[in-house]
Amino acid sequence: MIALFFRDLKLSVRAGGGAMIGVLFFMTVVSVIPFGVGPDLNLLARIGAAILWIGALLASLLGLDRLFQGEREDGSLDLMLMHETPLVLTVFVKCAAHWAATGLPLVVASPFLGLFMNMDELAIGATMLTLLAGTPAITFIGAVGAAVAVALPRGGLLVSILVLPLAIPVLIFGVSAVYAAIEDPAPFLPPFMILMAITLFFAVIGPVAAAAALRHSAD
Amino acid sequence: MRLLVESLSARRGEDLIFHDISFVLATGEALVVTGPNGSGKSTLLRVLAGLLQAESGRVSLKDGPSGVEHPRELSHYLGHRNAMKRELTVAENLSFWRRFLGNSPGGSGIDLAAAAAAVGLAGIIHLPFGYLSAGQQRRMAMAKLLVAYRPIWILDEPTAALDAGADRLFAGLVAGHLERGGMVIAATHQSLGIGQAKTLQMTGFAH
């Protein structure tokens, strides 16, 4: 399983792997917002957390369709299905590797992009923390979509459409936790705890559902 | 150890692909599945590998190691696709499968360099898999059978894209595996050069 984790990490940083694509897309989305909204620093600071979260959500959706499709195309998926290790565990490890390669760079990049949005230190810290807690949930939800669409040749957009509604709660609680941290009366912990609960919930449900979908995709 | 296949039939969509296939394979025996295109050779192998649900009948192991639920856990499956990543080097690919698959009870895989030498491609395992020719890729996919031990080899057209020399080399690998008490089930058009193999002729259904 450790071998699988490191192989997937290696694959995502090699040519065509797509680990950097997500970060570049994230940077693009966030850095065009000030041009569209205009140079109103207060407005940018106010919407900054939401923009960062939306950017991170879209960027994490970007590479999800390849999660199982590459394995299927070259036949590796067959061997994983045959192996005595429960498929759920294999899927979980693949999700973890995918998050480490595409989700973690988004978290790391978010403080720099926060500066573009004129956010203060507290807001940047809170955004980073909520992204760290929330982006794994997007990967786990996305794994289900990726597994359902694995047999479709152009499943990319379908995965995003399938996944986006389920990822909305992650976005809502992520952004509300950031606002709770910077605006005084609202408490930070309740929305943050719910965000973590969502992540833990999908860390269990996601791999189970994805494994079931992969079992039935075999032809 | 014996592999029992009892009145197996499989369906794809609405069509019954094959019906009522039974055979027994003991250690050291090989089964060659022949038949025209579309007669269900690949489907049969995928059912044996546990990748497709059988319509009826069952596949089981007798006198096998304890704790094995389905023969697929003791099987190597070499399908039409090689299950190797083009972006990684051959050595990275092989060592991943070696670690991921692990050895079945009763044997151990040989190391990467020896496996590459066994398929006649020693010295190029540092190259990315995508740089190799189709025949070399196929040979390296066979090396994957050697790096992790599995008693049962399920091979679907293993010698497609191979030259005559590689055919002989592959026949040698299969013979060696059988000698060590393995089992081989292969679908093929060419003869595998296995002397005492059982054959199963798939006829398909007339539509």
Short mmCIF file of C-alpha atoms in Angstrom, two decimals:
data_model
loop_
_atom_site.label_atom_id
_atom_site.label_comp_id
_atom_site.label_asym_id
_atom_site.label_seq_id
_atom_site.Cartn_x
_atom_site.Cartn_y
_atom_site.Cartn_z
CA MET A 1 0.00 0.00 0.00
CA ILE A 2 2.89 2.34 0.75
CA ALA A 3 4.27 1.33 -2.64
CA LEU A 4 0.99 2.41 -4.24
CA PHE A 5 1.05 5.75 -2.43
CA PHE A 6 4.53 6.60 -3.63
CA ARG A 7 3.94 5.33 -7.13
CA ASP A 8 0.90 7.59 -7.48
CA LEU A 9 2.86 10.55 -6.10
CA LYS A 10 5.66 9.87 -8.57
CA LEU A 11 3.21 9.57 -11.44
CA SER A 12 1.56 12.87 -10.60
CA VAL A 13 4.83 14.82 -10.64
CA ARG A 14 6.13 13.18 -13.84
CA ALA A 15 5.29 14.57 -17.25
CA GLY A 16 1.55 14.67 -17.83
CA GLY A 17 0.83 13.88 -14.20
CA GLY A 18 -1.16 16.99 -13.50
CA ALA A 19 -0.06 17.81 -9.96
CA MET A 20 0.98 21.31 -11.01
CA ILE A 21 -2.03 21.84 -13.28
CA GLY A 22 -4.32 22.24 -10.28
CA VAL A 23 -2.10 24.84 -8.61
CA LEU A 24 -1.68 26.77 -11.84
CA PHE A 25 -5.43 26.77 -12.38
CA PHE A 26 -5.96 27.89 -8.77
CA MET A 27 -3.50 30.76 -9.28
CA THR A 28 -5.16 31.74 -12.55
CA VAL A 29 -8.65 31.82 -11.09
CA VAL A 30 -7.68 33.79 -7.99
CA SER A 31 -5.38 36.22 -9.76
CA VAL A 32 -7.97 37.28 -12.37
CA ILE A 33 -10.57 38.13 -9.71
CA PRO A 34 -8.99 41.50 -8.76
CA PHE A 35 -9.03 42.49 -12.44
CA GLY A 36 -12.69 41.68 -12.69
CA VAL A 37 -13.82 43.09 -9.35
CA GLY A 38 -11.67 46.21 -9.49
CA PRO A 39 -9.06 47.67 -7.14
CA ASP A 40 -11.36 48.01 -4.13
CA LEU A 41 -9.10 46.62 -1.41
CA ASN A 42 -11.82 46.36 1.23
CA LEU A 43 -14.11 44.47 -1.11
CA LEU A 44 -11.28 42.10 -2.08
CA ALA A 45 -10.44 41.45 1.56
CA ARG A 46 -14.08 40.72 2.27
CA ILE A 47 -14.60 38.24 -0.56
CA GLY A 48 -11.04 36.85 -0.42
CA ALA A 49 -11.77 33.75 1.63
CA ALA A 50 -14.73 32.82 -0.55
CA ILE A 51 -12.71 33.31 -3.74
CA LEU A 52 -9.86 31.19 -2.42
CA TRP A 53 -12.27 28.43 -1.48
CA ILE A 54 -14.08 28.49 -4.81
CA GLY A 55 -10.75 28.49 -6.63
CA ALA A 56 -9.50 25.54 -4.57
CA LEU A 57 -12.75 23.64 -5.12
CA LEU A 58 -12.61 24.07 -8.90
CA ALA A 59 -8.90 23.27 -8.99
CA SER A 60 -9.38 20.04 -7.04
CA LEU A 61 -12.14 18.96 -9.41
CA LEU A 62 -9.80 19.43 -12.35
CA GLY A 63 -7.65 16.32 -12.11
CA LEU A 64 -10.17 14.01 -10.47
CA ASP A 65 -11.34 12.20 -13.58
CA ARG A 66 -7.87 10.73 -14.07
CA LEU A 67 -7.89 9.11 -10.64
CA PHE A 68 -8.93 5.69 -11.94
CA GLN A 69 -9.06 6.23 -15.68
CA GLY A 70 -5.31 5.91 -16.14
CA GLU A 71 -5.31 2.68 -14.16
CA ARG A 72 -8.13 1.31 -16.24
CA GLU A 73 -6.61 2.25 -19.59
CA ASP A 74 -3.38 0.36 -19.01
CA GLY A 75 -4.97 -2.60 -17.23
CA SER A 76 -3.57 -1.90 -13.75
CA LEU A 77 -7.09 -1.60 -12.38
CA ASP A 78 -7.70 -5.29 -13.19
CA LEU A 79 -4.79 -6.33 -11.02
CA MET A 80 -5.95 -4.07 -8.20
CA LEU A 81 -9.44 -5.59 -8.40
CA MET A 82 -7.97 -9.09 -8.19
CA HIS A 83 -5.69 -8.41 -5.26
CA GLU A 84 -6.67 -9.79 -1.87
CA THR A 85 -6.32 -6.38 -0.22
CA PRO A 86 -9.82 -4.94 0.15
CA LEU A 87 -10.47 -2.63 -2.76
CA VAL A 88 -11.72 0.00 -0.31
CA LEU A 89 -8.23 0.28 1.13
CA THR A 90 -6.64 0.56 -2.31
CA VAL A 91 -9.09 3.33 -3.21
CA PHE A 92 -8.38 5.11 0.08
CA VAL A 93 -4.64 5.04 -0.53
CA LYS A 94 -5.11 6.30 -4.08
CA CYS A 95 -7.24 9.16 -2.74
CA ALA A 96 -4.62 10.00 -0.13
CA ALA A 97 -1.90 10.08 -2.78
CA HIS A 98 -4.10 12.17 -5.06
CA TRP A 99 -4.76 14.65 -2.29
CA ALA A 100 -1.08 14.84 -1.35
CA ALA A 101 -0.20 15.54 -4.97
CA THR A 102 -2.99 17.96 -5.89
CA GLY A 103 -4.78 19.11 -2.71
CA LEU A 104 -1.79 19.82 -0.51
CA PRO A 105 -0.12 22.17 -3.05
CA LEU A 106 -3.36 24.19 -3.08
CA VAL A 107 -3.19 24.56 0.70
CA VAL A 108 0.45 25.61 0.46
CA ALA A 109 -0.27 28.10 -2.32
CA SER A 110 -3.28 29.66 -0.59
CA PRO A 111 -1.36 32.12 1.68
CA PHE A 112 0.38 33.71 -1.30
CA LEU A 113 -2.88 34.04 -3.17
CA GLY A 114 -4.45 35.42 0.00
CA LEU A 115 -2.02 38.32 -0.26
CA PHE A 116 -3.36 39.06 -3.76
CA MET A 117 -6.78 39.38 -2.18
CA ASN A 118 -5.58 41.81 0.51
CA MET A 119 -6.47 39.42 3.31
CA ASP A 120 -4.97 39.90 6.77
CA GLU A 121 -2.89 37.30 8.60
CA LEU A 122 -5.77 35.87 10.60
CA ALA A 123 -7.94 35.40 7.53
CA ILE A 124 -5.08 33.81 5.62
CA GLY A 125 -4.33 31.45 8.48
CA ALA A 126 -7.98 30.49 8.85
CA THR A 127 -8.34 29.91 5.11
CA MET A 128 -5.28 27.72 5.07
CA LEU A 129 -6.52 25.71 8.04
CA THR A 130 -9.99 25.20 6.60
CA LEU A 131 -8.57 24.23 3.21
CA LEU A 132 -6.33 21.71 4.94
CA ALA A 133 -9.32 20.22 6.70
CA GLY A 134 -11.77 20.49 3.80
CA THR A 135 -9.95 19.60 0.57
CA PRO A 136 -9.57 15.89 1.46
CA ALA A 137 -13.35 15.68 1.53
CA ILE A 138 -13.47 16.96 -2.05
CA THR A 139 -11.03 14.25 -3.11
CA PHE A 140 -13.03 11.51 -1.39
CA ILE A 141 -16.30 12.72 -2.90
CA GLY A 142 -14.56 13.04 -6.25
CA ALA A 143 -13.33 9.47 -6.07
CA VAL A 144 -16.94 8.30 -6.24
CA GLY A 145 -17.58 10.41 -9.34
CA ALA A 146 -14.32 9.25 -10.89
CA ALA A 147 -15.19 5.61 -10.23
CA VAL A 148 -18.67 5.98 -11.71
CA ALA A 149 -17.32 7.67 -14.84
CA VAL A 150 -14.25 5.45 -15.18
CA ALA A 151 -15.52 3.62 -18.23
CA LEU A 152 -16.56 6.76 -20.09
CA PRO A 153 -14.00 8.09 -22.56
CA ARG A 154 -14.80 11.76 -21.88
CA GLY A 155 -15.90 11.56 -18.30
CA GLY A 156 -14.08 14.67 -17.08
CA LEU A 157 -16.95 17.12 -17.16
CA LEU A 158 -19.38 14.47 -15.96
CA VAL A 159 -17.23 13.88 -12.88
CA SER A 160 -17.30 17.59 -12.06
CA ILE A 161 -21.07 17.77 -12.49
CA LEU A 162 -21.60 14.68 -10.36
CA VAL A 163 -19.26 15.84 -7.65
CA LEU A 164 -20.04 19.54 -7.39
CA PRO A 165 -23.43 19.30 -5.62
CA LEU A 166 -21.97 16.96 -3.02
CA ALA A 167 -19.03 19.27 -2.48
CA ILE A 168 -21.25 22.31 -1.78
CA PRO A 169 -21.50 21.60 2.00
CA VAL A 170 -17.71 21.52 2.18
CA LEU A 171 -17.60 24.94 0.55
CA ILE A 172 -20.33 26.37 2.79
CA PHE A 173 -18.76 25.26 6.05
CA GLY A 174 -15.22 26.03 4.91
CA VAL A 175 -16.07 29.61 4.03
CA SER A 176 -18.31 30.15 7.06
CA ALA A 177 -15.53 28.91 9.37
CA VAL A 178 -13.16 31.49 7.87
CA TYR A 179 -15.70 34.29 8.31
CA ALA A 180 -16.38 33.12 11.84
CA ALA A 181 -12.66 33.41 12.57
CA ILE A 182 -12.37 37.01 11.34
CA GLU A 183 -15.71 38.40 12.46
CA ASP A 184 -15.88 38.53 16.19
CA PRO A 185 -19.32 37.46 17.40
CA ALA A 186 -19.54 34.24 15.42
CA PRO A 187 -17.65 31.29 16.97
CA PHE A 188 -15.03 29.60 14.80
CA LEU A 189 -15.19 26.08 16.18
CA PRO A 190 -18.73 24.88 15.28
CA PRO A 191 -18.45 25.31 11.50
CA PHE A 192 -14.86 24.05 11.58
CA MET A 193 -15.91 20.93 13.48
CA ILE A 194 -18.69 20.31 10.99
CA LEU A 195 -16.15 20.69 8.17
CA MET A 196 -13.93 18.09 9.79
CA ALA A 197 -16.92 15.84 10.34
CA ILE A 198 -17.77 16.10 6.64
CA THR A 199 -14.21 15.12 5.75
CA LEU A 200 -14.23 12.14 8.09
CA PHE A 201 -17.65 11.09 6.88
CA PHE A 202 -16.61 11.10 3.23
CA ALA A 203 -13.28 9.46 4.06
CA VAL A 204 -15.37 6.43 5.02
CA ILE A 205 -18.28 6.65 2.58
CA GLY A 206 -16.25 7.77 -0.45
CA PRO A 207 -13.88 4.79 -0.78
CA VAL A 208 -16.68 2.30 -0.09
CA ALA A 209 -18.90 3.81 -2.78
CA ALA A 210 -16.00 4.18 -5.22
CA ALA A 211 -14.93 0.57 -4.69
CA ALA A 212 -18.47 -0.63 -5.36
CA ALA A 213 -18.63 1.45 -8.54
CA LEU A 214 -15.26 0.11 -9.72
CA ARG A 215 -16.35 -3.49 -9.14
CA HIS A 216 -19.34 -2.95 -11.37
CA SER A 217 -17.43 -1.11 -14.06
CA ALA A 218 -15.42 -4.22 -14.98
CA ASP A 219 -16.16 -5.42 -18.49
CA MET B 1 -3.73 -27.79 -5.28
CA ARG B 2 -6.42 -28.07 -7.93
CA LEU B 3 -8.48 -25.48 -9.72
CA LEU B 4 -12.06 -26.61 -10.22
CA VAL B 5 -14.32 -24.98 -12.76
CA GLU B 6 -17.87 -26.27 -12.70
CA SER B 7 -20.47 -25.63 -15.40
CA LEU B 8 -19.46 -22.04 -15.87
CA SER B 9 -21.41 -19.75 -18.11
CA ALA B 10 -21.13 -16.03 -18.68
CA ARG B 11 -23.24 -13.34 -20.22
CA ARG B 12 -22.33 -9.98 -21.65
CA GLY B 13 -25.33 -7.74 -21.94
CA GLU B 14 -28.10 -9.92 -23.31
CA ASP B 15 -25.91 -12.49 -25.02
CA LEU B 16 -24.76 -15.69 -23.48
CA ILE B 17 -21.07 -15.88 -24.40
CA PHE B 18 -20.39 -19.44 -23.33
CA HIS B 19 -22.29 -22.08 -21.48
CA ASP B 20 -21.53 -25.04 -19.23
CA ILE B 21 -17.73 -25.10 -19.25
CA SER B 22 -16.10 -27.42 -16.74
CA PHE B 23 -12.52 -28.47 -16.23
CA VAL B 24 -10.06 -29.37 -13.51
CA LEU B 25 -6.48 -28.19 -13.53
CA ALA B 26 -3.89 -29.64 -11.16
CA THR B 27 -0.49 -28.24 -10.31
CA GLY B 28 1.97 -28.53 -13.15
CA GLU B 29 -0.78 -28.53 -15.76
CA ALA B 30 -1.56 -26.04 -18.47
CA LEU B 31 -4.77 -25.29 -20.28
CA VAL B 32 -4.70 -23.70 -23.70
CA VAL B 33 -7.94 -22.00 -24.70
CA THR B 34 -8.36 -21.71 -28.45
CA GLY B 35 -11.11 -20.56 -30.71
CA PRO B 36 -12.00 -17.90 -33.27
CA ASN B 37 -12.31 -14.20 -32.44
CA GLY B 38 -15.36 -13.46 -30.39
CA SER B 39 -15.79 -17.00 -29.15
CA GLY B 40 -15.43 -15.92 -25.53
CA LYS B 41 -11.79 -16.73 -24.71
CA SER B 42 -11.13 -13.39 -23.03
CA THR B 43 -14.48 -13.47 -21.25
CA LEU B 44 -13.68 -16.91 -19.86
CA LEU B 45 -10.31 -15.72 -18.60
CA ARG B 46 -11.83 -12.61 -17.03
CA VAL B 47 -14.39 -14.75 -15.25
CA LEU B 48 -11.61 -17.02 -13.98
CA ALA B 49 -9.69 -13.96 -12.82
CA GLY B 50 -12.73 -12.81 -10.89
CA LEU B 51 -13.08 -9.65 -12.99
CA LEU B 52 -16.44 -10.61 -14.42
CA GLN B 53 -19.36 -12.16 -12.64
CA ALA B 54 -20.25 -15.62 -13.89
CA GLU B 55 -23.85 -16.12 -14.93
CA SER B 56 -23.85 -19.56 -13.33
CA GLY B 57 -21.37 -22.16 -12.16
CA ARG B 58 -18.37 -21.58 -9.96
CA VAL B 59 -14.62 -21.39 -9.81
CA SER B 60 -12.94 -22.78 -6.72
CA LEU B 61 -9.68 -24.11 -5.36
CA LYS B 62 -9.21 -27.46 -3.73
CA ASP B 63 -6.36 -28.14 -1.29
CA GLY B 64 -5.17 -24.58 -1.68
CA PRO B 65 -3.57 -22.43 1.01
CA SER B 66 -5.92 -21.48 3.83
CA GLY B 67 -7.57 -18.09 3.86
CA VAL B 68 -7.94 -17.85 0.10
CA GLU B 69 -11.48 -16.97 -0.82
CA HIS B 70 -11.23 -16.92 -4.59
CA PRO B 71 -8.53 -18.31 -6.91
CA ARG B 72 -8.01 -14.78 -8.24
CA GLU B 73 -5.95 -14.02 -5.13
CA LEU B 74 -3.43 -16.61 -6.25
CA SER B 75 -3.46 -15.59 -9.90
CA HIS B 76 -1.47 -13.41 -12.19
CA TYR B 77 -3.59 -11.94 -14.94
CA LEU B 78 -1.89 -10.74 -18.09
CA GLY B 79 -4.57 -9.21 -20.26
CA HIS B 80 -4.39 -7.35 -23.53
CA ARG B 81 -3.01 -4.37 -21.70
CA ASN B 82 0.29 -4.50 -19.93
CA ALA B 83 -0.60 -2.79 -16.63
CA MET B 84 2.59 -0.75 -16.72
CA LYS B 85 2.89 3.03 -16.53
CA ARG B 86 4.56 4.70 -19.50
CA GLU B 87 5.86 7.58 -17.38
CA LEU B 88 7.71 5.38 -14.91
CA THR B 89 10.87 3.44 -15.65
CA VAL B 90 10.67 -0.30 -16.11
CA ALA B 91 12.42 -0.80 -12.77
CA GLU B 92 9.92 1.46 -10.98
CA ASN B 93 7.02 -0.37 -12.61
CA LEU B 94 8.32 -3.80 -11.73
CA SER B 95 9.29 -2.93 -8.19
CA PHE B 96 5.87 -1.37 -7.62
CA TRP B 97 4.09 -4.54 -8.71
CA ARG B 98 6.54 -6.64 -6.73
CA ARG B 99 5.73 -4.72 -3.57
CA PHE B 100 2.03 -4.23 -4.26
CA LEU B 101 1.25 -7.83 -5.23
CA GLY B 102 3.57 -9.56 -2.77
CA ASN B 103 4.19 -13.29 -2.94
CA SER B 104 1.56 -15.97 -2.63
CA PRO B 105 2.32 -18.68 -0.11
CA GLY B 106 4.65 -21.35 -1.45
CA GLY B 107 7.10 -19.34 -3.48
CA SER B 108 8.90 -16.09 -3.96
CA GLY B 109 9.52 -13.81 -6.90
CA ILE B 110 12.94 -13.28 -8.42
CA ASP B 111 14.61 -9.89 -8.34
CA LEU B 112 14.09 -7.25 -11.01
CA ALA B 113 17.35 -7.66 -12.90
CA ALA B 114 16.96 -11.44 -13.02
CA ALA B 115 13.37 -11.09 -14.25
CA ALA B 116 14.47 -8.69 -16.99
CA ALA B 117 17.24 -11.10 -17.96
CA ALA B 118 14.72 -13.96 -18.06
CA VAL B 119 12.71 -12.11 -20.70
CA GLY B 120 15.90 -11.27 -22.59
CA LEU B 121 15.94 -7.56 -21.82
CA ALA B 122 18.63 -7.23 -19.17
CA GLY B 123 20.18 -3.79 -18.93
CA ILE B 124 17.29 -1.60 -20.03
CA ILE B 125 15.24 -1.52 -16.86
CA HIS B 126 16.34 2.07 -16.18
CA LEU B 127 14.43 3.30 -19.26
CA PRO B 128 10.92 4.73 -19.04
CA PHE B 129 8.42 2.04 -20.03
CA GLY B 130 7.00 4.29 -22.76
CA TYR B 131 10.34 4.30 -24.61
CA LEU B 132 10.22 0.57 -25.29
CA SER B 133 8.84 -0.98 -28.46
CA ALA B 134 5.53 -2.86 -28.33
CA GLY B 135 7.29 -6.21 -28.23
CA GLN B 136 9.67 -5.10 -25.50
CA GLN B 137 6.74 -3.74 -23.49
CA ARG B 138 5.01 -7.08 -23.76
CA ARG B 139 8.14 -8.88 -22.62
CA MET B 140 8.46 -6.57 -19.63
CA ALA B 141 4.82 -7.27 -18.78
CA MET B 142 5.83 -10.94 -18.68
CA ALA B 143 8.69 -10.08 -16.36
CA LYS B 144 5.96 -8.87 -14.01
CA LEU B 145 4.79 -12.50 -13.73
CA LEU B 146 8.21 -13.41 -12.36
CA VAL B 147 8.84 -10.67 -9.81
CA ALA B 148 5.91 -11.67 -7.59
CA TYR B 149 5.06 -15.32 -7.14
CA ARG B 150 1.60 -16.49 -8.05
CA PRO B 151 0.87 -20.19 -8.65
CA ILE B 152 -1.78 -19.55 -11.29
CA TRP B 153 -1.02 -17.59 -14.45
CA ILE B 154 -3.99 -16.44 -16.51
CA LEU B 155 -2.69 -15.19 -19.83
CA ASP B 156 -4.77 -13.57 -22.55
CA GLU B 157 -2.98 -13.64 -25.91
CA PRO B 158 0.39 -13.43 -24.19
CA THR B 159 2.46 -13.63 -27.33
CA ALA B 160 0.68 -10.98 -29.40
CA ALA B 161 3.25 -8.50 -30.80
CA LEU B 162 6.12 -10.88 -30.12
CA ASP B 163 8.69 -12.24 -32.56
CA ALA B 164 9.49 -15.94 -32.95
CA GLY B 165 12.44 -15.76 -30.55
CA ALA B 166 10.26 -14.25 -27.86
CA ASP B 167 7.67 -16.94 -28.47
CA ARG B 168 10.26 -19.59 -27.64
CA LEU B 169 11.49 -17.63 -24.67
CA PHE B 170 7.97 -17.35 -23.38
CA ALA B 171 7.36 -21.06 -23.87
CA GLY B 172 10.45 -21.58 -21.70
CA LEU B 173 9.03 -19.34 -18.96
CA VAL B 174 5.74 -21.21 -19.00
CA ALA B 175 7.48 -24.59 -18.90
CA GLY B 176 9.61 -23.43 -15.97
CA HIS B 177 6.54 -22.22 -14.11
CA LEU B 178 4.77 -25.55 -14.66
CA GLU B 179 7.83 -27.46 -13.48
CA ARG B 180 7.81 -25.53 -10.21
CA GLY B 181 4.24 -26.63 -9.64
CA GLY B 182 2.38 -23.71 -11.16
CA MET B 183 -0.69 -23.68 -13.37
CA VAL B 184 -1.12 -21.81 -16.62
CA ILE B 185 -4.34 -20.95 -18.40
CA ALA B 186 -3.66 -19.22 -21.69
CA ALA B 187 -5.85 -18.04 -24.54
CA THR B 188 -3.91 -17.99 -27.73
CA HIS B 189 -3.97 -18.39 -31.48
CA GLN B 190 -0.40 -19.62 -31.76
CA SER B 191 0.83 -22.74 -30.09
CA LEU B 192 2.56 -21.91 -26.84
CA GLY B 193 5.07 -24.71 -27.31
CA ILE B 194 3.79 -26.47 -24.21
CA GLY B 195 3.94 -30.21 -24.80
CA GLN B 196 1.36 -31.77 -22.53
CA ALA B 197 -1.18 -28.98 -22.33
CA LYS B 198 -4.90 -29.62 -22.11
CA THR B 199 -6.86 -27.73 -24.70
CA LEU B 200 -10.26 -26.15 -24.54
CA GLN B 201 -11.82 -25.30 -27.86
CA MET B 202 -14.26 -22.41 -27.62
CA THR B 203 -16.82 -22.49 -30.38
CA GLY B 204 -19.05 -19.57 -29.56
CA PHE B 205 -22.72 -19.46 -30.44
CA ALA B 206 -23.99 -19.07 -33.94
CA HIS B 207 -26.02 -15.87 -34.11
#
